mmCIF file of C-alpha atoms and ligand atoms in Angstrom:
data_model
loop_
_atom_site.group_PDB
_atom_site.id
_atom_site.type_symbol
_atom_site.label_atom_id
_atom_site.label_comp_id
_atom_site.label_asym_id
_atom_site.label_seq_id
_atom_site.Cartn_x
_atom_site.Cartn_y
_atom_site.Cartn_z
ATOM 1 C CA MET A 225 -305.253 -59.128 -28.044
ATOM 2 C CA PHE A 226 -306.694 -61.600 -30.053
ATOM 3 C CA THR A 227 -309.685 -60.185 -31.476
ATOM 4 C CA PRO A 228 -311.983 -62.486 -33.490
ATOM 5 C CA GLU A 229 -311.064 -59.989 -36.728
ATOM 6 C CA ILE A 230 -307.188 -60.386 -35.863
ATOM 7 C CA ILE A 231 -307.483 -64.791 -35.556
ATOM 8 C CA ASN A 232 -309.459 -63.915 -38.752
ATOM 9 C CA LYS A 233 -306.228 -62.313 -40.460
ATOM 10 C CA PHE A 234 -303.863 -64.661 -38.544
ATOM 11 C CA SER A 235 -305.407 -67.358 -40.796
ATOM 12 C CA SER A 236 -304.628 -66.051 -43.627
ATOM 13 C CA ILE A 237 -300.932 -65.747 -42.920
ATOM 14 C CA ASN A 238 -298.190 -69.223 -43.241
ATOM 15 C CA THR A 239 -297.372 -70.234 -39.770
ATOM 16 C CA PRO A 240 -295.119 -70.450 -37.783
ATOM 17 C CA PHE A 241 -294.461 -67.036 -36.967
ATOM 18 C CA TYR A 242 -294.227 -64.372 -34.078
ATOM 19 C CA TYR A 243 -296.881 -61.513 -33.045
ATOM 20 C CA TYR A 244 -295.844 -58.449 -31.914
ATOM 21 C CA ASP A 245 -298.597 -56.177 -30.759
ATOM 22 C CA LEU A 246 -297.323 -52.654 -30.821
ATOM 23 C CA ALA A 247 -300.441 -50.875 -28.613
ATOM 24 C CA VAL A 248 -299.248 -53.431 -25.371
ATOM 25 C CA LEU A 249 -295.507 -52.444 -26.166
ATOM 26 C CA GLU A 250 -296.323 -48.850 -25.693
ATOM 27 C CA GLU A 251 -298.881 -49.163 -22.913
ATOM 28 C CA ASN A 252 -295.828 -50.700 -21.019
ATOM 29 C CA LEU A 253 -293.277 -48.404 -22.298
ATOM 30 C CA SER A 254 -295.391 -44.933 -21.187
ATOM 31 C CA VAL A 255 -295.658 -46.692 -17.567
ATOM 32 C CA LEU A 256 -292.691 -47.137 -17.615
ATOM 33 C CA GLN A 257 -291.167 -43.848 -18.599
ATOM 34 C CA LYS A 258 -293.946 -42.230 -15.936
ATOM 35 C CA ILE A 259 -292.958 -44.217 -13.111
ATOM 36 C CA SER A 260 -288.733 -44.628 -13.996
ATOM 37 C CA ARG A 261 -289.360 -40.319 -14.282
ATOM 38 C CA GLN A 262 -291.401 -40.141 -10.753
ATOM 39 C CA PHE A 263 -288.054 -41.806 -9.559
ATOM 40 C CA GLY A 264 -285.878 -39.980 -11.690
ATOM 41 C CA TYR A 265 -284.172 -43.073 -13.004
ATOM 42 C CA HIS A 266 -282.159 -43.612 -16.046
ATOM 43 C CA ILE A 267 -283.754 -46.613 -18.435
ATOM 44 C CA HIS A 268 -281.205 -48.554 -21.157
ATOM 45 C CA TYR A 269 -283.554 -51.287 -22.584
ATOM 46 C CA ALA A 270 -281.445 -54.324 -23.624
ATOM 47 C CA LEU A 271 -281.593 -54.792 -26.624
ATOM 48 C CA LYS A 272 -280.335 -58.633 -26.207
ATOM 49 C CA ALA A 273 -283.922 -59.346 -25.573
ATOM 50 C CA ASN A 274 -285.609 -58.369 -29.160
ATOM 51 C CA ALA A 275 -283.541 -55.938 -31.506
ATOM 52 C CA ASN A 276 -286.282 -55.651 -34.340
ATOM 53 C CA PRO A 277 -286.447 -52.330 -35.958
ATOM 54 C CA PRO A 278 -290.062 -51.596 -34.926
ATOM 55 C CA ILE A 279 -290.022 -52.901 -31.611
ATOM 56 C CA LEU A 280 -286.318 -50.178 -31.365
ATOM 57 C CA GLU A 281 -288.184 -47.457 -33.057
ATOM 58 C CA LEU A 282 -290.239 -47.540 -30.484
ATOM 59 C CA ILE A 283 -288.595 -47.815 -27.328
ATOM 60 C CA SER A 284 -285.984 -44.813 -28.578
ATOM 61 C CA LYS A 285 -289.349 -42.358 -29.128
ATOM 62 C CA TYR A 286 -290.171 -42.640 -25.739
ATOM 63 C CA GLY A 287 -286.803 -41.197 -25.023
ATOM 64 C CA PHE A 288 -284.879 -44.454 -23.309
ATOM 65 C CA GLY A 289 -281.302 -45.592 -23.675
ATOM 66 C CA ALA A 290 -279.925 -48.791 -25.032
ATOM 67 C CA ASP A 291 -277.972 -51.619 -22.818
ATOM 68 C CA CYS A 292 -275.364 -53.348 -25.387
ATOM 69 C CA VAL A 293 -273.486 -56.875 -25.081
ATOM 70 C CA SER A 294 -271.893 -56.556 -28.562
ATOM 71 C CA GLY A 295 -270.619 -54.110 -31.204
ATOM 72 C CA ASN A 296 -273.853 -54.837 -33.379
ATOM 73 C CA GLU A 297 -276.301 -54.387 -30.665
ATOM 74 C CA ILE A 298 -274.485 -50.680 -30.258
ATOM 75 C CA LYS A 299 -274.521 -50.095 -34.180
ATOM 76 C CA ARG A 300 -277.822 -51.300 -34.263
ATOM 77 C CA ALA A 301 -278.958 -49.117 -31.388
ATOM 78 C CA LEU A 302 -277.376 -46.004 -33.118
ATOM 79 C CA GLU A 303 -279.193 -46.886 -36.568
ATOM 80 C CA PHE A 304 -282.234 -46.427 -34.506
ATOM 81 C CA ASN A 305 -281.725 -43.589 -32.819
ATOM 82 C CA PHE A 306 -280.538 -44.388 -29.270
ATOM 83 C CA THR A 307 -278.270 -41.749 -28.786
ATOM 84 C CA ALA A 308 -274.813 -42.366 -27.938
ATOM 85 C CA ASP A 309 -274.645 -40.334 -24.650
ATOM 86 C CA LYS A 310 -277.821 -42.864 -23.682
ATOM 87 C CA ILE A 311 -275.309 -46.557 -24.909
ATOM 88 C CA VAL A 312 -273.747 -48.471 -22.133
ATOM 89 C CA PHE A 313 -271.734 -51.797 -23.356
ATOM 90 C CA ALA A 314 -271.456 -54.991 -21.097
ATOM 91 C CA GLY A 315 -270.107 -58.105 -21.717
ATOM 92 C CA VAL A 316 -267.434 -60.440 -20.371
ATOM 93 C CA GLY A 317 -265.905 -61.127 -23.775
ATOM 94 C CA LYS A 318 -265.395 -57.927 -25.844
ATOM 95 C CA THR A 319 -263.070 -58.284 -28.700
ATOM 96 C CA ASP A 320 -260.934 -55.213 -29.299
ATOM 97 C CA ARG A 321 -262.595 -54.267 -32.305
ATOM 98 C CA GLU A 322 -265.775 -53.846 -30.551
ATOM 99 C CA ILE A 323 -264.356 -52.100 -27.893
ATOM 100 C CA SER A 324 -262.361 -49.539 -30.190
ATOM 101 C CA PHE A 325 -265.728 -48.943 -31.515
ATOM 102 C CA ALA A 326 -267.455 -48.147 -28.535
ATOM 103 C CA ILE A 327 -264.644 -45.650 -27.706
ATOM 104 C CA LYS A 328 -264.849 -43.774 -31.167
ATOM 105 C CA ASN A 329 -268.860 -43.674 -31.018
ATOM 106 C CA ASN A 330 -268.588 -41.940 -27.606
ATOM 107 C CA ILE A 331 -270.966 -44.164 -26.256
ATOM 108 C CA GLN A 332 -272.375 -42.862 -22.958
ATOM 109 C CA CYS A 333 -269.983 -46.061 -20.380
ATOM 110 C CA ILE A 334 -268.360 -49.044 -21.333
ATOM 111 C CA ASN A 335 -269.198 -52.041 -18.521
ATOM 112 C CA CYS A 336 -265.965 -53.379 -17.634
ATOM 113 C CA GLU A 337 -266.313 -56.940 -16.333
ATOM 114 C CA SER A 338 -262.285 -57.532 -15.287
ATOM 115 C CA ILE A 339 -259.020 -56.260 -14.105
ATOM 116 C CA VAL A 340 -257.808 -57.282 -17.952
ATOM 117 C CA GLU A 341 -260.060 -55.596 -19.954
ATOM 118 C CA LEU A 342 -259.235 -52.588 -18.031
ATOM 119 C CA ASP A 343 -255.797 -52.403 -18.814
ATOM 120 C CA VAL A 344 -256.936 -53.164 -23.000
ATOM 121 C CA ILE A 345 -260.110 -50.393 -22.752
ATOM 122 C CA ASN A 346 -256.935 -48.298 -21.632
ATOM 123 C CA GLU A 347 -254.796 -49.361 -23.933
ATOM 124 C CA LEU A 348 -257.238 -48.734 -27.031
ATOM 125 C CA ALA A 349 -258.481 -45.671 -25.817
ATOM 126 C CA ARG A 350 -254.838 -44.255 -25.567
ATOM 127 C CA LYS A 351 -254.448 -45.352 -29.188
ATOM 128 C CA GLU A 352 -257.498 -42.934 -29.992
ATOM 129 C CA GLU A 353 -256.205 -41.022 -28.254
ATOM 130 C CA ARG A 354 -259.200 -40.350 -26.023
ATOM 131 C CA ARG A 355 -260.406 -40.900 -22.529
ATOM 132 C CA ALA A 356 -263.223 -43.645 -22.581
ATOM 133 C CA ARG A 357 -265.843 -43.762 -20.126
ATOM 134 C CA VAL A 358 -266.065 -46.807 -17.820
ATOM 135 C CA ALA A 359 -268.011 -48.495 -14.996
ATOM 136 C CA LEU A 360 -267.012 -51.207 -13.641
ATOM 137 C CA ARG A 361 -269.576 -54.508 -13.047
ATOM 138 C CA ILE A 362 -268.987 -55.681 -9.821
ATOM 139 C CA ASN A 363 -269.777 -59.622 -9.044
ATOM 140 C CA PRO A 364 -271.690 -59.061 -5.946
ATOM 141 C CA ASP A 365 -272.261 -62.954 -4.939
ATOM 142 C CA LEU A 366 -275.732 -62.828 -4.529
ATOM 143 C CA GLU A 367 -278.262 -65.771 -4.883
ATOM 144 C CA ALA A 368 -280.908 -64.662 -7.797
ATOM 145 C CA ASN A 369 -283.724 -67.073 -6.810
ATOM 146 C CA THR A 370 -283.728 -67.836 -10.697
ATOM 147 C CA HIS A 371 -282.906 -70.651 -12.958
ATOM 148 C CA HIS A 372 -278.955 -71.258 -12.432
ATOM 149 C CA TYR A 373 -278.374 -70.607 -16.340
ATOM 150 C CA ILE A 374 -279.989 -66.767 -16.226
ATOM 151 C CA THR A 375 -278.098 -66.046 -12.567
ATOM 152 C CA THR A 376 -275.454 -64.003 -13.209
ATOM 153 C CA GLY A 377 -274.082 -62.205 -10.015
ATOM 154 C CA LYS A 378 -273.112 -65.760 -7.898
ATOM 155 C CA LYS A 379 -269.303 -65.411 -7.223
ATOM 156 C CA ASP A 380 -268.523 -68.627 -9.489
ATOM 157 C CA ASN A 381 -270.028 -67.059 -12.670
ATOM 158 C CA LYS A 382 -268.135 -65.709 -15.032
ATOM 159 C CA PHE A 383 -269.408 -62.156 -15.042
ATOM 160 C CA GLY A 384 -268.082 -58.936 -13.533
ATOM 161 C CA ILE A 385 -264.997 -58.079 -10.842
ATOM 162 C CA ASN A 386 -265.118 -60.121 -7.754
ATOM 163 C CA LEU A 387 -265.123 -58.774 -4.729
ATOM 164 C CA LYS A 388 -262.085 -60.018 -3.424
ATOM 165 C CA GLU A 389 -260.305 -58.147 -6.616
ATOM 166 C CA LEU A 390 -262.057 -54.614 -5.354
ATOM 167 C CA ASP A 391 -259.184 -53.668 -3.092
ATOM 168 C CA ASP A 392 -256.111 -54.303 -5.137
ATOM 169 C CA LEU A 393 -258.629 -52.697 -8.253
ATOM 170 C CA GLY A 394 -258.811 -49.484 -5.931
ATOM 171 C CA ASN A 395 -255.107 -49.239 -5.673
ATOM 172 C CA ARG A 396 -254.180 -49.317 -9.445
ATOM 173 C CA LEU A 397 -257.321 -47.051 -10.676
ATOM 174 C CA SER A 398 -254.788 -43.868 -11.265
ATOM 175 C CA ASP A 399 -252.790 -45.991 -13.270
ATOM 176 C CA TYR A 400 -255.482 -45.742 -15.733
ATOM 177 C CA SER A 401 -254.826 -42.625 -17.402
ATOM 178 C CA ASN A 402 -257.291 -42.969 -21.015
ATOM 179 C CA ILE A 403 -259.992 -43.877 -18.545
ATOM 180 C CA GLN A 404 -262.516 -42.223 -16.583
ATOM 181 C CA LEU A 405 -264.150 -43.815 -14.075
ATOM 182 C CA ILE A 406 -268.019 -42.775 -13.587
ATOM 183 C CA GLY A 407 -269.440 -45.546 -12.244
ATOM 184 C CA LEU A 408 -270.722 -48.780 -10.800
ATOM 185 C CA HIS A 409 -272.513 -51.765 -12.440
ATOM 186 C CA THR A 410 -274.154 -54.731 -11.649
ATOM 187 C CA HIS A 411 -276.803 -57.116 -13.389
ATOM 188 C CA ILE A 412 -277.134 -60.353 -10.750
ATOM 189 C CA GLY A 413 -279.790 -62.598 -13.324
ATOM 190 C CA SER A 414 -282.964 -62.333 -15.658
ATOM 191 C CA GLN A 415 -286.955 -63.084 -14.702
ATOM 192 C CA ILE A 416 -286.238 -62.571 -11.213
ATOM 193 C CA ARG A 417 -289.984 -62.291 -9.498
ATOM 194 C CA ASP A 418 -288.385 -62.471 -5.852
ATOM 195 C CA LEU A 419 -288.136 -58.536 -5.218
ATOM 196 C CA GLU A 420 -286.191 -59.463 -1.816
ATOM 197 C CA VAL A 421 -283.274 -60.334 -4.267
ATOM 198 C CA PHE A 422 -282.651 -56.451 -5.233
ATOM 199 C CA LYS A 423 -282.793 -55.487 -2.018
ATOM 200 C CA HIS A 424 -280.390 -57.789 -1.173
ATOM 201 C CA LEU A 425 -278.501 -56.143 -4.225
ATOM 202 C CA ALA A 426 -278.929 -52.769 -2.847
ATOM 203 C CA LEU A 427 -277.472 -53.425 0.512
ATOM 204 C CA ARG A 428 -274.605 -54.808 -1.043
ATOM 205 C CA LEU A 429 -273.755 -52.151 -3.131
ATOM 206 C CA ASN A 430 -274.735 -49.564 -0.156
ATOM 207 C CA GLU A 431 -271.516 -51.413 1.354
ATOM 208 C CA ILE A 432 -269.407 -51.102 -1.871
ATOM 209 C CA LEU A 433 -269.882 -47.768 -2.364
ATOM 210 C CA ASP A 434 -269.009 -46.943 1.356
ATOM 211 C CA GLY A 435 -265.546 -49.049 0.275
ATOM 212 C CA PHE A 436 -265.241 -46.739 -2.601
ATOM 213 C CA LYS A 437 -266.118 -43.916 -0.807
ATOM 214 C CA ARG A 438 -263.128 -44.232 2.332
ATOM 215 C CA ARG A 439 -260.654 -44.804 -0.238
ATOM 216 C CA GLY A 440 -262.225 -40.960 -1.722
ATOM 217 C CA ILE A 441 -263.486 -43.036 -4.807
ATOM 218 C CA ILE A 442 -267.474 -41.486 -5.519
ATOM 219 C CA PHE A 443 -268.748 -42.485 -8.774
ATOM 220 C CA SER A 444 -271.183 -40.010 -10.356
ATOM 221 C CA ASP A 445 -273.003 -43.069 -11.792
ATOM 222 C CA LEU A 446 -274.673 -46.416 -10.442
ATOM 223 C CA ASN A 447 -275.966 -49.116 -13.221
ATOM 224 C CA LEU A 448 -278.354 -51.660 -11.210
ATOM 225 C CA GLY A 449 -278.738 -54.080 -14.305
ATOM 226 C CA GLY A 450 -281.609 -55.777 -15.387
ATOM 227 C CA GLY A 451 -283.485 -58.772 -14.132
ATOM 228 C CA LEU A 452 -286.911 -57.668 -13.321
ATOM 229 C CA GLY A 453 -289.314 -60.707 -13.849
ATOM 230 C CA ILE A 454 -292.397 -61.005 -15.415
ATOM 231 C CA ASP A 455 -295.851 -63.380 -14.981
ATOM 232 C CA TYR A 456 -295.896 -66.211 -17.176
ATOM 233 C CA GLU A 457 -298.607 -68.365 -15.531
ATOM 234 C CA ASN A 458 -301.150 -64.904 -15.834
ATOM 235 C CA PRO A 459 -299.860 -63.119 -18.870
ATOM 236 C CA GLU A 460 -303.043 -61.396 -19.760
ATOM 237 C CA LYS A 461 -303.682 -60.327 -16.054
ATOM 238 C CA ASN A 462 -300.175 -58.987 -15.512
ATOM 239 C CA ALA A 463 -299.282 -57.591 -18.645
ATOM 240 C CA ILE A 464 -297.463 -54.974 -17.185
ATOM 241 C CA PRO A 465 -294.580 -55.441 -14.420
ATOM 242 C CA GLU A 466 -293.961 -54.685 -11.082
ATOM 243 C CA TYR A 467 -291.611 -51.734 -12.104
ATOM 244 C CA GLN A 468 -293.776 -49.023 -8.623
ATOM 245 C CA ASN A 469 -292.714 -52.124 -6.189
ATOM 246 C CA TYR A 470 -289.396 -52.766 -8.197
ATOM 247 C CA PHE A 471 -288.337 -49.113 -7.961
ATOM 248 C CA LYS A 472 -289.473 -48.429 -4.514
ATOM 249 C CA LEU A 473 -287.607 -50.932 -2.898
ATOM 250 C CA PHE A 474 -284.128 -49.319 -4.693
ATOM 251 C CA HIS A 475 -285.354 -45.768 -3.470
ATOM 252 C CA ASP A 476 -286.325 -47.134 -0.069
ATOM 253 C CA THR A 477 -282.973 -49.602 0.322
ATOM 254 C CA LEU A 478 -280.219 -47.790 -1.635
ATOM 255 C CA LYS A 479 -278.242 -45.423 -0.430
ATOM 256 C CA PRO A 480 -276.625 -43.107 -3.640
ATOM 257 C CA PHE A 481 -274.043 -40.811 -3.171
ATOM 258 C CA PRO A 482 -275.500 -37.227 -3.776
ATOM 259 C CA ASN A 483 -276.159 -36.144 -7.357
ATOM 260 C CA GLN A 484 -275.503 -39.852 -8.137
ATOM 261 C CA GLN A 485 -277.349 -41.135 -11.394
ATOM 262 C CA ILE A 486 -279.253 -44.128 -11.003
ATOM 263 C CA HIS A 487 -279.328 -46.745 -14.251
ATOM 264 C CA PHE A 488 -281.654 -49.594 -15.204
ATOM 265 C CA GLU A 489 -281.322 -52.110 -17.958
ATOM 266 C CA LEU A 490 -284.497 -53.640 -18.373
ATOM 267 C CA GLY A 491 -285.743 -56.588 -21.417
ATOM 268 C CA ARG A 492 -287.982 -58.592 -20.456
ATOM 269 C CA ALA A 493 -289.779 -56.737 -18.775
ATOM 270 C CA ILE A 494 -290.600 -54.191 -21.508
ATOM 271 C CA VAL A 495 -291.172 -56.345 -24.115
ATOM 272 C CA ALA A 496 -292.045 -60.127 -23.393
ATOM 273 C CA SER A 497 -295.732 -59.357 -23.136
ATOM 274 C CA CYS A 498 -296.371 -57.890 -26.749
ATOM 275 C CA GLY A 499 -295.291 -61.044 -28.768
ATOM 276 C CA SER A 500 -296.968 -64.037 -28.820
ATOM 277 C CA LEU A 501 -295.370 -67.141 -31.085
ATOM 278 C CA ILE A 502 -298.305 -68.367 -33.463
ATOM 279 C CA SER A 503 -297.965 -71.720 -34.705
ATOM 280 C CA ARG A 504 -300.787 -74.262 -36.664
ATOM 281 C CA VAL A 505 -301.073 -77.726 -35.471
ATOM 282 C CA LEU A 506 -300.275 -80.371 -37.326
ATOM 283 C CA PHE A 507 -301.170 -83.627 -35.921
ATOM 284 C CA VAL A 508 -302.436 -84.648 -32.817
ATOM 285 C CA LYS A 509 -301.217 -87.749 -31.851
ATOM 286 C CA LYS A 510 -301.421 -90.330 -28.935
ATOM 287 C CA GLY A 511 -298.467 -90.997 -26.942
ATOM 288 C CA PHE A 512 -298.419 -94.125 -24.684
ATOM 289 C CA GLU A 513 -300.232 -92.161 -22.159
ATOM 290 C CA THR A 514 -300.064 -88.852 -23.705
ATOM 291 C CA GLU A 515 -301.269 -86.763 -26.154
ATOM 292 C CA PHE A 516 -299.307 -85.110 -28.629
ATOM 293 C CA ALA A 517 -300.849 -81.985 -29.923
ATOM 294 C CA ILE A 518 -297.070 -81.518 -32.924
ATOM 295 C CA ILE A 519 -297.285 -78.668 -33.971
ATOM 296 C CA ASP A 520 -295.099 -76.305 -36.678
ATOM 297 C CA ALA A 521 -293.011 -74.541 -33.703
ATOM 298 C CA GLY A 522 -290.303 -75.624 -31.574
ATOM 299 C CA MET A 523 -287.259 -75.298 -29.885
ATOM 300 C CA THR A 524 -286.052 -73.575 -33.004
ATOM 301 C CA GLU A 525 -288.631 -70.817 -32.421
ATOM 302 C CA LEU A 526 -288.202 -70.474 -29.053
ATOM 303 C CA ILE A 527 -285.951 -72.286 -27.056
ATOM 304 C CA ARG A 528 -286.675 -71.073 -23.610
ATOM 305 C CA PRO A 529 -288.722 -74.181 -22.841
ATOM 306 C CA ALA A 530 -285.587 -76.746 -23.737
ATOM 307 C CA LEU A 531 -282.918 -74.335 -22.240
ATOM 308 C CA TYR A 532 -284.656 -73.138 -19.032
ATOM 309 C CA GLN A 533 -287.496 -75.605 -18.618
ATOM 310 C CA ALA A 534 -289.320 -72.305 -19.067
ATOM 311 C CA TYR A 535 -293.387 -71.802 -19.049
ATOM 312 C CA HIS A 536 -295.248 -70.166 -21.306
ATOM 313 C CA LYS A 537 -298.855 -70.066 -21.450
ATOM 314 C CA ILE A 538 -300.580 -71.558 -24.753
ATOM 315 C CA ILE A 539 -303.697 -70.622 -25.633
ATOM 316 C CA ASN A 540 -306.005 -72.308 -28.492
ATOM 317 C CA LEU A 541 -307.187 -69.608 -30.827
ATOM 318 C CA THR A 542 -309.100 -71.676 -32.831
ATOM 319 C CA SER A 543 -311.262 -74.480 -30.758
ATOM 320 C CA HIS A 544 -312.989 -73.702 -27.898
ATOM 321 C CA GLY A 545 -314.674 -76.001 -25.357
ATOM 322 C CA PRO A 546 -314.015 -78.623 -22.962
ATOM 323 C CA SER A 547 -310.390 -79.048 -21.826
ATOM 324 C CA CYS A 548 -308.010 -82.270 -22.517
ATOM 325 C CA LYS A 549 -303.865 -82.384 -21.767
ATOM 326 C CA TYR A 550 -301.718 -82.468 -24.430
ATOM 327 C CA ASP A 551 -297.655 -82.289 -24.195
ATOM 328 C CA VAL A 552 -297.666 -79.430 -27.001
ATOM 329 C CA VAL A 553 -294.215 -80.091 -29.310
ATOM 330 C CA GLY A 554 -292.435 -79.206 -32.287
ATOM 331 C CA PRO A 555 -291.646 -80.416 -35.312
ATOM 332 C CA VAL A 556 -287.376 -80.259 -34.667
ATOM 333 C CA CYS A 557 -285.653 -84.217 -33.899
ATOM 334 C CA GLU A 558 -284.994 -83.660 -30.049
ATOM 335 C CA SER A 559 -287.049 -84.877 -27.458
ATOM 336 C CA SER A 560 -286.042 -81.583 -25.746
ATOM 337 C CA ASP A 561 -288.028 -79.810 -28.776
ATOM 338 C CA PHE A 562 -291.501 -78.782 -26.594
ATOM 339 C CA LEU A 563 -292.989 -75.997 -25.882
ATOM 340 C CA GLY A 564 -295.172 -77.118 -22.847
ATOM 341 C CA LYS A 565 -295.991 -80.254 -21.207
ATOM 342 C CA ASN A 566 -299.127 -81.090 -19.772
ATOM 343 C CA VAL A 567 -300.983 -78.254 -21.167
ATOM 344 C CA MET A 568 -304.926 -77.680 -21.083
ATOM 345 C CA LEU A 569 -306.494 -77.227 -24.125
ATOM 346 C CA PRO A 570 -309.906 -77.123 -25.549
ATOM 347 C CA GLU A 571 -309.884 -79.994 -27.721
ATOM 348 C CA THR A 572 -307.307 -79.057 -30.740
ATOM 349 C CA HIS A 573 -307.722 -80.345 -34.244
ATOM 350 C CA ARG A 574 -305.096 -80.636 -36.756
ATOM 351 C CA HIS A 575 -305.293 -76.709 -38.298
ATOM 352 C CA ASP A 576 -306.283 -75.420 -35.088
ATOM 353 C CA LEU A 577 -304.207 -72.046 -34.482
ATOM 354 C CA LEU A 578 -302.038 -72.168 -31.299
ATOM 355 C CA ALA A 579 -300.840 -68.443 -29.722
ATOM 356 C CA ILE A 580 -297.709 -69.034 -27.386
ATOM 357 C CA LEU A 581 -297.770 -66.272 -25.068
ATOM 358 C CA SER A 582 -295.213 -63.638 -23.811
ATOM 359 C CA THR A 583 -292.336 -64.177 -26.215
ATOM 360 C CA GLY A 584 -291.435 -60.959 -27.418
ATOM 361 C CA ALA A 585 -288.358 -61.374 -24.664
ATOM 362 C CA TYR A 586 -285.576 -63.994 -26.043
ATOM 363 C CA ALA A 587 -287.211 -65.816 -28.527
ATOM 364 C CA GLU A 588 -286.814 -64.326 -31.678
ATOM 365 C CA VAL A 589 -283.875 -63.161 -30.958
ATOM 366 C CA MET A 590 -282.556 -66.725 -29.854
ATOM 367 C CA ALA A 591 -283.935 -68.634 -32.735
ATOM 368 C CA SER A 592 -282.141 -71.230 -34.963
ATOM 369 C CA ARG A 593 -282.108 -72.918 -38.322
ATOM 370 C CA TYR A 594 -281.319 -76.408 -36.881
ATOM 371 C CA ASN A 595 -283.094 -79.112 -39.104
ATOM 372 C CA LEU A 596 -282.326 -76.009 -41.955
ATOM 373 C CA ARG A 597 -285.867 -74.761 -41.049
ATOM 374 C CA ASP A 598 -286.722 -71.419 -42.312
ATOM 375 C CA LEU A 599 -286.755 -68.428 -39.841
ATOM 376 C CA ALA A 600 -289.898 -67.737 -38.543
ATOM 377 C CA PRO A 601 -291.177 -63.547 -39.887
ATOM 378 C CA ALA A 602 -292.042 -61.636 -37.580
ATOM 379 C CA VAL A 603 -295.596 -59.407 -38.384
ATOM 380 C CA TYR A 604 -296.898 -56.282 -36.239
ATOM 381 C CA SER A 605 -299.907 -55.535 -35.497
ATOM 382 C CA ARG A 606 -300.212 -52.728 -37.279
ATOM 383 C CA GLU A 607 -299.821 -54.386 -40.906
ATOM 384 C CA LEU A 608 -302.922 -56.029 -39.833
ATOM 385 C CA LYS A 609 -305.311 -53.196 -39.772
HETATM 386 N N1 LIG B 299 -278.121 -55.960 -18.447
HETATM 387 C C1 LIG B 299 -276.928 -57.198 -18.719
HETATM 388 C C2 LIG B 299 -275.773 -57.137 -18.268
HETATM 389 C C3 LIG B 299 -277.743 -58.462 -19.227
HETATM 390 O O1 LIG B 299 -276.591 -59.230 -19.317
HETATM 391 C C4 LIG B 299 -278.924 -58.670 -19.682
HETATM 392 C C5 LIG B 299 -279.630 -60.068 -19.684
HETATM 393 C C6 LIG B 299 -279.825 -58.054 -18.943
HETATM 394 C C7 LIG B 299 -279.428 -56.710 -18.490
HETATM 395 C C8 LIG B 299 -281.455 -57.559 -19.446
HETATM 396 O O2 LIG B 299 -281.888 -58.839 -17.723
HETATM 397 P P1 LIG B 299 -283.554 -58.630 -18.512
HETATM 398 O O3 LIG B 299 -283.746 -57.120 -17.806
HETATM 399 O O4 LIG B 299 -283.969 -59.237 -19.554
HETATM 400 O O5 LIG B 299 -283.438 -59.809 -17.433
HETATM 401 N N2 LIG B 299 -282.385 -65.741 -22.503
HETATM 402 C C9 LIG B 299 -282.597 -65.921 -21.015
HETATM 403 C C10 LIG B 299 -282.283 -64.386 -20.378
HETATM 404 C C11 LIG B 299 -280.763 -64.443 -20.923
HETATM 405 C C12 LIG B 299 -280.913 -62.700 -20.311
HETATM 406 C C13 LIG B 299 -279.266 -62.244 -20.317
HETATM 407 N N3 LIG B 299 -278.453 -61.249 -19.806
HETATM 408 C C14 LIG B 299 -284.230 -66.622 -21.353
HETATM 409 O O6 LIG B 299 -284.828 -66.624 -22.519
HETATM 410 O O7 LIG B 299 -284.532 -66.012 -20.180
#
């Protein structure tokens, strides 16, 4: 990824910037396309992970659908050639305007997160004189074994329809004349590396599907959400996520209805590995016990370490040699502004270039202008040719 020529080109670009290697993304996409086709699974890319135009152009070119969580994401997906019949729309707090926008654009499916929302979708679809296609997002009450801020399928999380409500819901479904109920949806969390979690999900869904079947309700679609984690510790070695094991696990465990279409909404697994945050060392400073490498990127460009205590591998692109230990910190006025603690780097100097790896997902999209900092630009590998 970082050849001497590329590093040389980096030195004339103002830092910090997000660097996207589109060849890495293409390789990921072609593996995903091949494996998902073998299983007959439909993939919707979760735009929330990264919605930059060149990235979306490439992903839609591979024929994948889109998973959106706002009206603006739906708009963006349509602009970049994701066809409406492959766009799904989730979100616990959709506005009336967003719901109407989704209905007018005749997207594949609205993933509905509560009974009150079902009432609203039905009403808005009636106004549009349409039948909205809807899937029920179920909260399966499962532990996802990931950071608690990115766990979404436990019963005290705000997401999805509670298992307790399913009975009541089953009785009311016929009330919704402007809704075409096509499926079940679930998404239990993100950065899930323990695949057993997905096995529990599949088993729980089998029970839920059975419950609906007993009431004579058969869904044409089943959407299992996203969440497949990546290897932040060894990103170079394991650049391609465990797609094969992940899909096989569902294939072996899930008992779908005949002809039921199976969907996934992957974000991080697809784009994380193609991105790096490139930053320059401003100062190397002795602390009381630690040595600080103070760099020109911080929590404003990558909030994941501060917010989820997330680990990102950091490498020095300029200096080589024996390692020393650094706290790699940003310039923002907060002690939570760090990119990595106790990071082993070759002896590091002012003006060295550092790369913070695996930042293709949930980095640039979560950037802020705190401290009135400029937003860091994106640089694509094809621009450096
Ligand atoms: N589907 C739904 C309904 C979601 O809420 C999400 C992510 C996805 C799919 C995609 O999940 P993925 O395959 O990317 O794990 N900012 C956090 C991650 C938040 C994920 C939110 N929902 C982070 O930096 O770790």
